CSV table of N, CA and C in Angstrom, one decimal:
chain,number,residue,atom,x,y,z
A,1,UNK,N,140.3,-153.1,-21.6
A,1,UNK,CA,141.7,-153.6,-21.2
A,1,UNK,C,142.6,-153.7,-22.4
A,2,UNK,N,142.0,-154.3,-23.5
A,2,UNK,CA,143.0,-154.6,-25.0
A,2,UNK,C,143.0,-153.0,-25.7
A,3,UNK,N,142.2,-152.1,-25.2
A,3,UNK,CA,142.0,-151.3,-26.1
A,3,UNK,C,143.2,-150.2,-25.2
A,4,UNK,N,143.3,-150.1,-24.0
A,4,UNK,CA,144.3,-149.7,-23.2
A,4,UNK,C,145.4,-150.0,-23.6
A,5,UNK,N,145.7,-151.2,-23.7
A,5,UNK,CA,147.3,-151.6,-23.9
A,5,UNK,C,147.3,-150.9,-25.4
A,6,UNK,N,146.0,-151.2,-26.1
A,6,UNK,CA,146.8,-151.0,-27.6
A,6,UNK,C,146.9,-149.3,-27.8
A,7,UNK,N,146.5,-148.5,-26.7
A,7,UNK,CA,147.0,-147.3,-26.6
A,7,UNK,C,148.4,-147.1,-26.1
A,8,UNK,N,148.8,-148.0,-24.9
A,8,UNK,CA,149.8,-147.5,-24.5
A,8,UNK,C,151.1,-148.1,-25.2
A,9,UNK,N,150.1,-149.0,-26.0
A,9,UNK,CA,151.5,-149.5,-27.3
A,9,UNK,C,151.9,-147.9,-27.9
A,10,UNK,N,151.0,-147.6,-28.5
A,10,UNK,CA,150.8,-146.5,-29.4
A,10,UNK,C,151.7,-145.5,-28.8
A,11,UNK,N,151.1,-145.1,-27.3
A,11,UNK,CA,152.1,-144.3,-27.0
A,11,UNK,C,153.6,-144.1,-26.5
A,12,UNK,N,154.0,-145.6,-26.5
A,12,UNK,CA,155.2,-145.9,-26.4
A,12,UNK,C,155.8,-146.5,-28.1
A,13,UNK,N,155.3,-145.7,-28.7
A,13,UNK,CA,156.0,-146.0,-30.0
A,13,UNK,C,156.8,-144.4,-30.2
A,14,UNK,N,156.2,-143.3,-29.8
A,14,UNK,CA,156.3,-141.8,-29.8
A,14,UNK,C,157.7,-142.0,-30.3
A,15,UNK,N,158.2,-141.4,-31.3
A,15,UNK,CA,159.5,-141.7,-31.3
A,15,UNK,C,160.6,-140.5,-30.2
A,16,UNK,N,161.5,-141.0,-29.6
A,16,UNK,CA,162.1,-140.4,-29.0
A,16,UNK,C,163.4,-140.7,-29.3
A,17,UNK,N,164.3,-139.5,-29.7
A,17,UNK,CA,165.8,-139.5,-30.2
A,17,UNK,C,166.6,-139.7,-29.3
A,18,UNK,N,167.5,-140.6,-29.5
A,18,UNK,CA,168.4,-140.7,-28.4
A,18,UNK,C,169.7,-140.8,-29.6
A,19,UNK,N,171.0,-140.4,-29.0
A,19,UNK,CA,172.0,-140.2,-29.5
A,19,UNK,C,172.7,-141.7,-29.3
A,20,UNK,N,172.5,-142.5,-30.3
A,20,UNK,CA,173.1,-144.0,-30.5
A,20,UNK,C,174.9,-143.6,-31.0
A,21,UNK,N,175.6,-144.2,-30.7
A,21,UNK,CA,177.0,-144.5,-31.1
A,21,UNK,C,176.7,-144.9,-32.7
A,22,UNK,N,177.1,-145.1,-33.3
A,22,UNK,CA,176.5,-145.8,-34.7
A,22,UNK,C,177.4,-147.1,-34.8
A,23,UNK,N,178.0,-147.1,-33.7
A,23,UNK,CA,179.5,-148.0,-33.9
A,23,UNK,C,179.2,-149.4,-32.7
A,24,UNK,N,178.0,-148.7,-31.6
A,24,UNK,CA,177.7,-150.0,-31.1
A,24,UNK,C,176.8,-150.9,-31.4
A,25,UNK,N,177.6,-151.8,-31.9
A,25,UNK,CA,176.4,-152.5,-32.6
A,25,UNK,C,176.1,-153.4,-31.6
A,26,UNK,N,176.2,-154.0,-30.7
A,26,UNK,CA,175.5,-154.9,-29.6
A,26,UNK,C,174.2,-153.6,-29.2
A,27,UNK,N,174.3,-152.5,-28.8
A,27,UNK,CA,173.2,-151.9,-28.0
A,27,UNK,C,172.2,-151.6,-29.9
A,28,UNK,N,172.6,-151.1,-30.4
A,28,UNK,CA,172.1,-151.7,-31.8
A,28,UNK,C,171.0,-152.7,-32.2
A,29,UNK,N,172.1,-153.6,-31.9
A,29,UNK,CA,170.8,-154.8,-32.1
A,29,UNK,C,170.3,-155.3,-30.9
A,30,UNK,N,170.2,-155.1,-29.8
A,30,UNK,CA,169.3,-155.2,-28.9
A,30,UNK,C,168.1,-153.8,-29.0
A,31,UNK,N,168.4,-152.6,-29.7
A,31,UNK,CA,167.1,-152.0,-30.1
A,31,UNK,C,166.8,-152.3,-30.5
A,32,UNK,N,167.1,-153.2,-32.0
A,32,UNK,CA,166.2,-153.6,-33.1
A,32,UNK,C,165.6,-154.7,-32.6
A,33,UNK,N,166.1,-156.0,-31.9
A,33,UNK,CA,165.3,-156.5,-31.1
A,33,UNK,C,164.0,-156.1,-30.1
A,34,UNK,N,164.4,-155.2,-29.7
A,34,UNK,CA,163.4,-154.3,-28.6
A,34,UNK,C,162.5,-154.0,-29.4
A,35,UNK,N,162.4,-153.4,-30.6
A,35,UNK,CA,161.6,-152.7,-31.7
A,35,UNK,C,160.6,-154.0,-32.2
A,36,UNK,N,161.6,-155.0,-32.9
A,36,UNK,CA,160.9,-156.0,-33.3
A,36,UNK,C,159.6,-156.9,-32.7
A,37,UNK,N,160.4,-156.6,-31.1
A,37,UNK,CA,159.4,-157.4,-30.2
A,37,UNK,C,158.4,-156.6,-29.8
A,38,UNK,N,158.7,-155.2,-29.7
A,38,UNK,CA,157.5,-154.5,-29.3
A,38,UNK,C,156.3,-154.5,-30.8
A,39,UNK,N,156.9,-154.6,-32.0
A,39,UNK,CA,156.4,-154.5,-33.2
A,39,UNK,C,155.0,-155.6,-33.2
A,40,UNK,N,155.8,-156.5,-33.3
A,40,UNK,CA,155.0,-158.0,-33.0
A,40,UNK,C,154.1,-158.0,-31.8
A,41,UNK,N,154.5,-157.3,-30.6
A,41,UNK,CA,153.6,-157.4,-29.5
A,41,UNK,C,151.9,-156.5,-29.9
A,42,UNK,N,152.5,-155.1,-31.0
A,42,UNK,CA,151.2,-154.3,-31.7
A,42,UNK,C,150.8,-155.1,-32.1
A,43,UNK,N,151.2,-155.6,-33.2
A,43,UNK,CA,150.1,-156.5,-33.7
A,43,UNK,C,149.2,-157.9,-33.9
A,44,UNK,N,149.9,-158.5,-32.2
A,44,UNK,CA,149.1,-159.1,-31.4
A,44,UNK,C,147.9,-158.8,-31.2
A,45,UNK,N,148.7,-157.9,-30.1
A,45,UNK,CA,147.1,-156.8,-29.7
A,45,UNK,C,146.4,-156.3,-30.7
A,46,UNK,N,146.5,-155.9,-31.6
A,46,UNK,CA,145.8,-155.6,-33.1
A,46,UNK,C,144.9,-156.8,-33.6
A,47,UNK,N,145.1,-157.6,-33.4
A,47,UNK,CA,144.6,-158.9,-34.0
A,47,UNK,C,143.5,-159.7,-32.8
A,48,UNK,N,144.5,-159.5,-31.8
A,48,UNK,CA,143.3,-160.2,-30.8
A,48,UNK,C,142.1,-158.9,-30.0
A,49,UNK,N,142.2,-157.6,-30.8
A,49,UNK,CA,141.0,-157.2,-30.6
A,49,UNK,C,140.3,-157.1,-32.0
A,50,UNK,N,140.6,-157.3,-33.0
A,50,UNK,CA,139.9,-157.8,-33.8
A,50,UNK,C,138.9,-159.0,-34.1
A,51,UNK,N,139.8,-159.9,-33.4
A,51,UNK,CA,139.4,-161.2,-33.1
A,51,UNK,C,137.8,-160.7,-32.0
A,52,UNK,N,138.0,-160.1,-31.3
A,52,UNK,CA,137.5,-160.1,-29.9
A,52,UNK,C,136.2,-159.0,-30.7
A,53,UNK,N,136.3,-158.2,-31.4
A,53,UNK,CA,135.2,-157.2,-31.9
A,53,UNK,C,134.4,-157.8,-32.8
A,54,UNK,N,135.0,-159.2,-33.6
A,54,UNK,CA,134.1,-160.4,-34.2
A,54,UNK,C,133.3,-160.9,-33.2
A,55,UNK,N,133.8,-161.7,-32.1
A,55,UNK,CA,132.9,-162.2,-31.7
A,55,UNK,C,131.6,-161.4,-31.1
A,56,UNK,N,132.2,-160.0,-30.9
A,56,UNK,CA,131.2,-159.2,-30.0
A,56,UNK,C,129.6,-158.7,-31.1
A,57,UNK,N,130.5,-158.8,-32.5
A,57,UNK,CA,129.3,-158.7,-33.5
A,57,UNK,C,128.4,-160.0,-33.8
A,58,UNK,N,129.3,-160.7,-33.4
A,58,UNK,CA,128.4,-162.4,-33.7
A,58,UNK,C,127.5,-162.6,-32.7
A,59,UNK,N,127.9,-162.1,-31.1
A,59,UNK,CA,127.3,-162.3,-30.0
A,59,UNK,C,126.4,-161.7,-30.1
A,60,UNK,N,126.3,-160.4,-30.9
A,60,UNK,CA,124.9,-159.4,-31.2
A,60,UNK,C,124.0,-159.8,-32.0
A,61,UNK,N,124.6,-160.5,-33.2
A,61,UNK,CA,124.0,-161.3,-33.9
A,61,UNK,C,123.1,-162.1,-33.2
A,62,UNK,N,123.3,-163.2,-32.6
A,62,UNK,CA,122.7,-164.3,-32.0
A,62,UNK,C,122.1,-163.6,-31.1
A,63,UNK,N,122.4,-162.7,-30.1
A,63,UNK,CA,121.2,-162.1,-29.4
A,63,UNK,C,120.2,-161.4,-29.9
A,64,UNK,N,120.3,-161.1,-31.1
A,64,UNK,CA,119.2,-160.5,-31.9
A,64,UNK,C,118.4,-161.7,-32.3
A,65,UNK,N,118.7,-162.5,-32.8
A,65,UNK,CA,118.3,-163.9,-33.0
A,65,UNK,C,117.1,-164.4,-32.4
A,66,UNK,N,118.3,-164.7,-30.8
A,66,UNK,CA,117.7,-165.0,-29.5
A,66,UNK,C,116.4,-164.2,-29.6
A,67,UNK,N,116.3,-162.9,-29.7
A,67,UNK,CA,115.2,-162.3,-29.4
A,67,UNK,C,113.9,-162.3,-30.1
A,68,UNK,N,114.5,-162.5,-31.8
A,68,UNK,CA,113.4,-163.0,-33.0
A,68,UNK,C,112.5,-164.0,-32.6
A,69,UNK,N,113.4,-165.2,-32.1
A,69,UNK,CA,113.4,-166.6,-31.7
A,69,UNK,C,112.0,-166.2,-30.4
A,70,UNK,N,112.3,-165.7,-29.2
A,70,UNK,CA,111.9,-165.6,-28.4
A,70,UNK,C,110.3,-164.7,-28.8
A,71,UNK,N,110.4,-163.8,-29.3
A,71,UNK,CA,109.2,-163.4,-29.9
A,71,UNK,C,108.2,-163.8,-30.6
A,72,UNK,N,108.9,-164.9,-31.8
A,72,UNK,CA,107.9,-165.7,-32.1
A,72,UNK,C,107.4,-166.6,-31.4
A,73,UNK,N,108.2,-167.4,-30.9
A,73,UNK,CA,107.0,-168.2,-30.0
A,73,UNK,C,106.3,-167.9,-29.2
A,74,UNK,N,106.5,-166.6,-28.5
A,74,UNK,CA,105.6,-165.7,-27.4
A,74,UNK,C,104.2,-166.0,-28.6
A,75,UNK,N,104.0,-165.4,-29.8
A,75,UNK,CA,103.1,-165.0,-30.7
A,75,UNK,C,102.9,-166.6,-31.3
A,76,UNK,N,103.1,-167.4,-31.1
A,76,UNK,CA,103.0,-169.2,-31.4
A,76,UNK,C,102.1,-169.4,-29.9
A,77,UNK,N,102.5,-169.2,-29.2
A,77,UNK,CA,102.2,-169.6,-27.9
A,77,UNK,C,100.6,-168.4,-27.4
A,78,UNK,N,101.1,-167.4,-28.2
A,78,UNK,CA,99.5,-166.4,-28.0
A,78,UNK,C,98.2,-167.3,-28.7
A,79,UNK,N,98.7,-167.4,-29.8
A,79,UNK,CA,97.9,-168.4,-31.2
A,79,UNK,C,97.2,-169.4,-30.9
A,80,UNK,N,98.3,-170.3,-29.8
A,80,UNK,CA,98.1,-171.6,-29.7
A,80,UNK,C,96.7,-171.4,-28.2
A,81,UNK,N,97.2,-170.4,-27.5
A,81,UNK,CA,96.0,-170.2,-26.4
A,81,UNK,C,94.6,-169.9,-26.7
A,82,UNK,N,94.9,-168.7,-27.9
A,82,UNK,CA,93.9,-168.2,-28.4
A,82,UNK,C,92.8,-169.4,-28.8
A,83,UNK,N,93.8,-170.5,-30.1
A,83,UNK,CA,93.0,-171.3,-30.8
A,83,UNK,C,92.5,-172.7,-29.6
A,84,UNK,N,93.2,-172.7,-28.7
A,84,UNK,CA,92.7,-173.8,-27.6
A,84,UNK,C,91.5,-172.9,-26.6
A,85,UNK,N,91.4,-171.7,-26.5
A,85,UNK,CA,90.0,-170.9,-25.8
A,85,UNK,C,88.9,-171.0,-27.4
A,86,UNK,N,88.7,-171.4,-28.3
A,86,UNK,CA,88.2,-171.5,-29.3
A,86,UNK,C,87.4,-172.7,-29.3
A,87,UNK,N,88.5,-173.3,-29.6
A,87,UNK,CA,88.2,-175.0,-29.2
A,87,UNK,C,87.6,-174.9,-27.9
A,88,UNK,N,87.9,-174.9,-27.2
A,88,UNK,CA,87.1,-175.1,-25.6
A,88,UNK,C,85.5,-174.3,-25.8
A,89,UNK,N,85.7,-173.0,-26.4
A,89,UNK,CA,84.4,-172.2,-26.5
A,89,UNK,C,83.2,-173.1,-27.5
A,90,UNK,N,83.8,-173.4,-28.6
A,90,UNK,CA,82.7,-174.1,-29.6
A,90,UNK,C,82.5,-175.7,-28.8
A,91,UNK,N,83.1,-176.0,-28.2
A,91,UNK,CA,82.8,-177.2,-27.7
A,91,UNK,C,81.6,-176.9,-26.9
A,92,UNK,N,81.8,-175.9,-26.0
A,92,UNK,CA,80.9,-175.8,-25.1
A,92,UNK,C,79.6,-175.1,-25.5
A,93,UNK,N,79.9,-174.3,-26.8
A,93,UNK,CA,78.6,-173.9,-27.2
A,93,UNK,C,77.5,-174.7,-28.3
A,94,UNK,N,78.5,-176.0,-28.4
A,94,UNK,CA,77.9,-176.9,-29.3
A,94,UNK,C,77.2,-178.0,-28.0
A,95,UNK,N,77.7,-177.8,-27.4
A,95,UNK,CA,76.7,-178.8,-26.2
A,95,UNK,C,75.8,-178.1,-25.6
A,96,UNK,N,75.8,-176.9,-25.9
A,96,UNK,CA,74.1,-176.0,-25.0
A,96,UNK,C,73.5,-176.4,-26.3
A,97,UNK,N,73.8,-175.9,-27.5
A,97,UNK,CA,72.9,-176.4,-28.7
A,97,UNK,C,72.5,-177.6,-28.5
A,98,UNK,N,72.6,-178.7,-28.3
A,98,UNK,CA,72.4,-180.1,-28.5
A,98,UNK,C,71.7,-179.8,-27.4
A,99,UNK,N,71.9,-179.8,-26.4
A,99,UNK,CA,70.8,-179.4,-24.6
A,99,UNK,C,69.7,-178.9,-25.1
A,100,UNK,N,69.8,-177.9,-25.6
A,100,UNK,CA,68.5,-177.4,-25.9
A,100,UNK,C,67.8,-178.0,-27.3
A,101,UNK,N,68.0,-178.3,-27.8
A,101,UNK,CA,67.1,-178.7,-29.2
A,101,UNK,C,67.0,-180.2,-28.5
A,102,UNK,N,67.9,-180.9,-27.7
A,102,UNK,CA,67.3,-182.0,-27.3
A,102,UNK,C,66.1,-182.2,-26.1
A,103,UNK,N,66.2,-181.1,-25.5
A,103,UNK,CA,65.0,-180.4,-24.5
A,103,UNK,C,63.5,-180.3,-25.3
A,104,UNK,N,63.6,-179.1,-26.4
A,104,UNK,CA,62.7,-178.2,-27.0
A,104,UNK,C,62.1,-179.2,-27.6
A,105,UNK,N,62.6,-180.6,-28.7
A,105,UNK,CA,62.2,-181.1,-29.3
A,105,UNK,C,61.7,-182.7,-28.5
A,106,UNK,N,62.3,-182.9,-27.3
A,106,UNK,CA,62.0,-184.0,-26.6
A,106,UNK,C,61.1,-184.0,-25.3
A,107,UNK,N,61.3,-183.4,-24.3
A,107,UNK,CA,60.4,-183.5,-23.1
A,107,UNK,C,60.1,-182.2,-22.9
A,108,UNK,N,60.1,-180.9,-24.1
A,108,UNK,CA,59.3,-180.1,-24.2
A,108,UNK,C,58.5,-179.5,-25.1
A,109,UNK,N,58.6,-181.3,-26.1
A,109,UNK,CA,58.1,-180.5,-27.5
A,109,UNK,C,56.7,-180.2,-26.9
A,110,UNK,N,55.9,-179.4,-28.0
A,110,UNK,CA,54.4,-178.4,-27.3
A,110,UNK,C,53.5,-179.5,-28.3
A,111,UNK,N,54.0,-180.2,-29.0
A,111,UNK,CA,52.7,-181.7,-29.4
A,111,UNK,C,52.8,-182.7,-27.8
A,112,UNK,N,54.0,-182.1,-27.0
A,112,UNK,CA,53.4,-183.6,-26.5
A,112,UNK,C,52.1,-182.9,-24.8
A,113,UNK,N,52.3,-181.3,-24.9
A,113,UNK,CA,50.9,-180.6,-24.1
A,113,UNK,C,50.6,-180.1,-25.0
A,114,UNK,N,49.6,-180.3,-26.0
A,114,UNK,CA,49.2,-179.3,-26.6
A,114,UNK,C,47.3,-179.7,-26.0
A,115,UNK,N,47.2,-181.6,-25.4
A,115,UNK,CA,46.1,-181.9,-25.7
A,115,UNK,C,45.6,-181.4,-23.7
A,116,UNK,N,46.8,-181.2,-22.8
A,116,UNK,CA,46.9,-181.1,-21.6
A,116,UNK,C,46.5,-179.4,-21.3
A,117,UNK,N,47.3,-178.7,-22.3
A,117,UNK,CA,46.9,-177.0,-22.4
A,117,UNK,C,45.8,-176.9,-22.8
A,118,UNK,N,45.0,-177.7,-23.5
A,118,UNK,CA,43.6,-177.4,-24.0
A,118,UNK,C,42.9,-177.6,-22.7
A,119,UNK,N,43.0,-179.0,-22.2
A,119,UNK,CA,42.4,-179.5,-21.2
A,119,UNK,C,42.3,-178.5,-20.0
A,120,UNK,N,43.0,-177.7,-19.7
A,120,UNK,CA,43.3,-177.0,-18.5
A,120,UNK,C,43.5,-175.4,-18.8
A,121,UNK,N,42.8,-174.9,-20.4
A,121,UNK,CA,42.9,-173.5,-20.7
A,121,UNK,C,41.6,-172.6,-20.0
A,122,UNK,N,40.8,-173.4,-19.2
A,122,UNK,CA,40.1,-172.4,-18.3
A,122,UNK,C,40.6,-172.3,-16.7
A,123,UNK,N,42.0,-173.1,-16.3
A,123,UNK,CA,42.4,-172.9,-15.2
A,123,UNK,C,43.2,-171.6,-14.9
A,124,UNK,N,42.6,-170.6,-14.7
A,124,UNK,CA,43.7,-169.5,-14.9
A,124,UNK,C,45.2,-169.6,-13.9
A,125,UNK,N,45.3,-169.8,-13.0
A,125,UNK,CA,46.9,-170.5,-12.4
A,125,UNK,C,47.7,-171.5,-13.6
A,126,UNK,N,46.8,-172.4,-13.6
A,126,UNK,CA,48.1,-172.8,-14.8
A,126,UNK,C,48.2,-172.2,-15.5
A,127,UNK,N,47.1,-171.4,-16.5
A,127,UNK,CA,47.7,-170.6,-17.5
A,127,UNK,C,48.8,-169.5,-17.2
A,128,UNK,N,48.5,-169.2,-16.0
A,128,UNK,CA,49.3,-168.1,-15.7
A,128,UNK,C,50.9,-168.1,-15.3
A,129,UNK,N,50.9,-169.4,-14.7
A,129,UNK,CA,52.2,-170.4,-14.7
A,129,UNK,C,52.6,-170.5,-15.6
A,130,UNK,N,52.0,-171.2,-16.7
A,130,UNK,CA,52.5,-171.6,-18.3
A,130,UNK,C,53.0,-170.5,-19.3
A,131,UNK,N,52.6,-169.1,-19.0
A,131,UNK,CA,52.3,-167.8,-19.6
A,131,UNK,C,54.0,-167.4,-18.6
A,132,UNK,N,54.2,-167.5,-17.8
A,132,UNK,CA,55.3,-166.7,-17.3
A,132,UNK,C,56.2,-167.5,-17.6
A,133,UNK,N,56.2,-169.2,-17.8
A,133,UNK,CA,57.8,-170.1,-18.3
A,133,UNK,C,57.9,-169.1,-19.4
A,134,UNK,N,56.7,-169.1,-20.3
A,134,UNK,CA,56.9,-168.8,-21.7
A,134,UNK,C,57.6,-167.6,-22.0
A,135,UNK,N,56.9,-166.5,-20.7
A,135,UNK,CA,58.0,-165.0,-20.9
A,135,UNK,C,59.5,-165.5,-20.2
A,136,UNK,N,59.9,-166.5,-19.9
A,136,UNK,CA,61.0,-166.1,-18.9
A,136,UNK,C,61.8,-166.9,-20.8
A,137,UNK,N,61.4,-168.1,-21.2
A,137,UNK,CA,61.9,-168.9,-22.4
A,137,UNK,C,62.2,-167.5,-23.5
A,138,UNK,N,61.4,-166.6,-23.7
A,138,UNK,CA,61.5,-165.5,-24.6
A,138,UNK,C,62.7,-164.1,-24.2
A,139,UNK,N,62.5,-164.4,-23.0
A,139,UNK,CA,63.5,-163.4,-22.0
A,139,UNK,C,64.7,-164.1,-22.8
A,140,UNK,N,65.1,-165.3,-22.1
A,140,UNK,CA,66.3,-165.6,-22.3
A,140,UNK,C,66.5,-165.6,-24.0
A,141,UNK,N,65.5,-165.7,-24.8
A,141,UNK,CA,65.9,-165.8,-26.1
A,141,UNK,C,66.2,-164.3,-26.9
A,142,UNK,N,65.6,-163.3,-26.4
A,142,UNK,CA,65.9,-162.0,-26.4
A,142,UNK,C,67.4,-161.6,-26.2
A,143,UNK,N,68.0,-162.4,-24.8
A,143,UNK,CA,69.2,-161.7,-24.2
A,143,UNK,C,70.1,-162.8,-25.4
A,144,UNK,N,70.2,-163.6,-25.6
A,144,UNK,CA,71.0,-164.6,-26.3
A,144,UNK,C,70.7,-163.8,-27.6
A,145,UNK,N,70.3,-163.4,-28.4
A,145,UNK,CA,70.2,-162.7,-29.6
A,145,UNK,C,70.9,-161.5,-29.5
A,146,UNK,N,70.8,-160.9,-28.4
A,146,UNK,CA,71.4,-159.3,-28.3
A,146,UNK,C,73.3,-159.8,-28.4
A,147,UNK,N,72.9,-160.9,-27.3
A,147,UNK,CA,74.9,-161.4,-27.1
A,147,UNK,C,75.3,-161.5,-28.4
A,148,UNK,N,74.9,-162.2,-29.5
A,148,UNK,CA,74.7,-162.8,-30.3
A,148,UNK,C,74.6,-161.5,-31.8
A,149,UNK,N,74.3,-160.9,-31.2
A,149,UNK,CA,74.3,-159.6,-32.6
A,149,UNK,C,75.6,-158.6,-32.2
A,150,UNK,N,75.7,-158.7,-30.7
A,150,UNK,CA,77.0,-157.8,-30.2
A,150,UNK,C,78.1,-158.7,-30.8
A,151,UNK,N,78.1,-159.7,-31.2
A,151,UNK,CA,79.2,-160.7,-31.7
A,151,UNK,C,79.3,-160.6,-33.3
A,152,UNK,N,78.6,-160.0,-33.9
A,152,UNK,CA,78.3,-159.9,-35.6
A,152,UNK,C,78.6,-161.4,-35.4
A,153,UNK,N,77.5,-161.8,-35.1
A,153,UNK,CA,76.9,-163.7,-35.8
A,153,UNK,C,75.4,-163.4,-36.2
A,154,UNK,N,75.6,-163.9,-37.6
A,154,UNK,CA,74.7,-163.6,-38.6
A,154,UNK,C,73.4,-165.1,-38.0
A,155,UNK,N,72.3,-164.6,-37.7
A,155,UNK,CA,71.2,-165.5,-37.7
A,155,UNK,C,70.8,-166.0,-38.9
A,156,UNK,N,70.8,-167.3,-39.3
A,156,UNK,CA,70.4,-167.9,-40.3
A,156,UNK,C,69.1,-168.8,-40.4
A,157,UNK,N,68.4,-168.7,-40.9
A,157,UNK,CA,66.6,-169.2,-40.7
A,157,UNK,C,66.3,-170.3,-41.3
């Protein structure tokens, strides 16, 4: 719209000759009036689309901004999920740890049947029972190692 008028300023500036009296000076100075006012009305419009192409660069500005803004915290907010599934994960893998070494070393340490497995190593059902926990205990210690090397987590002895 500003850039329209400031064309049609433009093109009603075209000069066009008209044959003035030189002697009337009333229609005279109502041109130069006319001229003056149209003069001033250019550079209105010169200025208030200047005005107006500032703010349109500052507006870009700030939307660019807006978008830096908005980006990082997308990537704050990735970080923050990431490090709270971390947290949640070591918690929970620090309580199977504790489960089992409080198991292995308490109501399954092998001192407290070692004198009950003697007693009953010619019962072949129990042994045979006792012999399959033991492959299912090795099973699962097998697959937890494989998870556990697919993870490059170094075993330490």
């Amino acid at each position: 719209n500003l850039s329209y008028e400031l064309s049609q300023e433009k093109k009603n500036r075209t000069v066009v000759e008209k044959v003035i009296d030189n002697t009337d000076y009333k229609q005279i100075d109502t041109l130069k009036k006319e001229l003056e006012y149209k003069n001033k009305k250019y550079e209105n419009l010169s200025k208030q689309k200047m005005i107006l192409e500032q703010q349109l660069e500052r507006s870009d500005v700030k939307v660019k901004e807006y978008e830096e803004l908005t980006n990082k915290l997308k990537a704050v907010t990735r970080e923050q999920d990431d490090l709270g599934r971390q947290v949640e994960a070591t918690s929970e893998l620090s309580e199977m740890v504790w489960e089992i070494e409080k198991v292995l070393k308490g109501s399954l340490a092998p001192v407290k049947y070692a004198k009950a497995i003697r007693d009953m190593s010619d019962n072949q059902i129990i042994m045979n029972n006792l012999d399959s926990v033991i492959g299912h205990v090795e099973s699962w210690c097998k697959e937890m190692r494989k998870i556990t090397n697919k993870n490059n987590i170094i075993e330490v002895v």
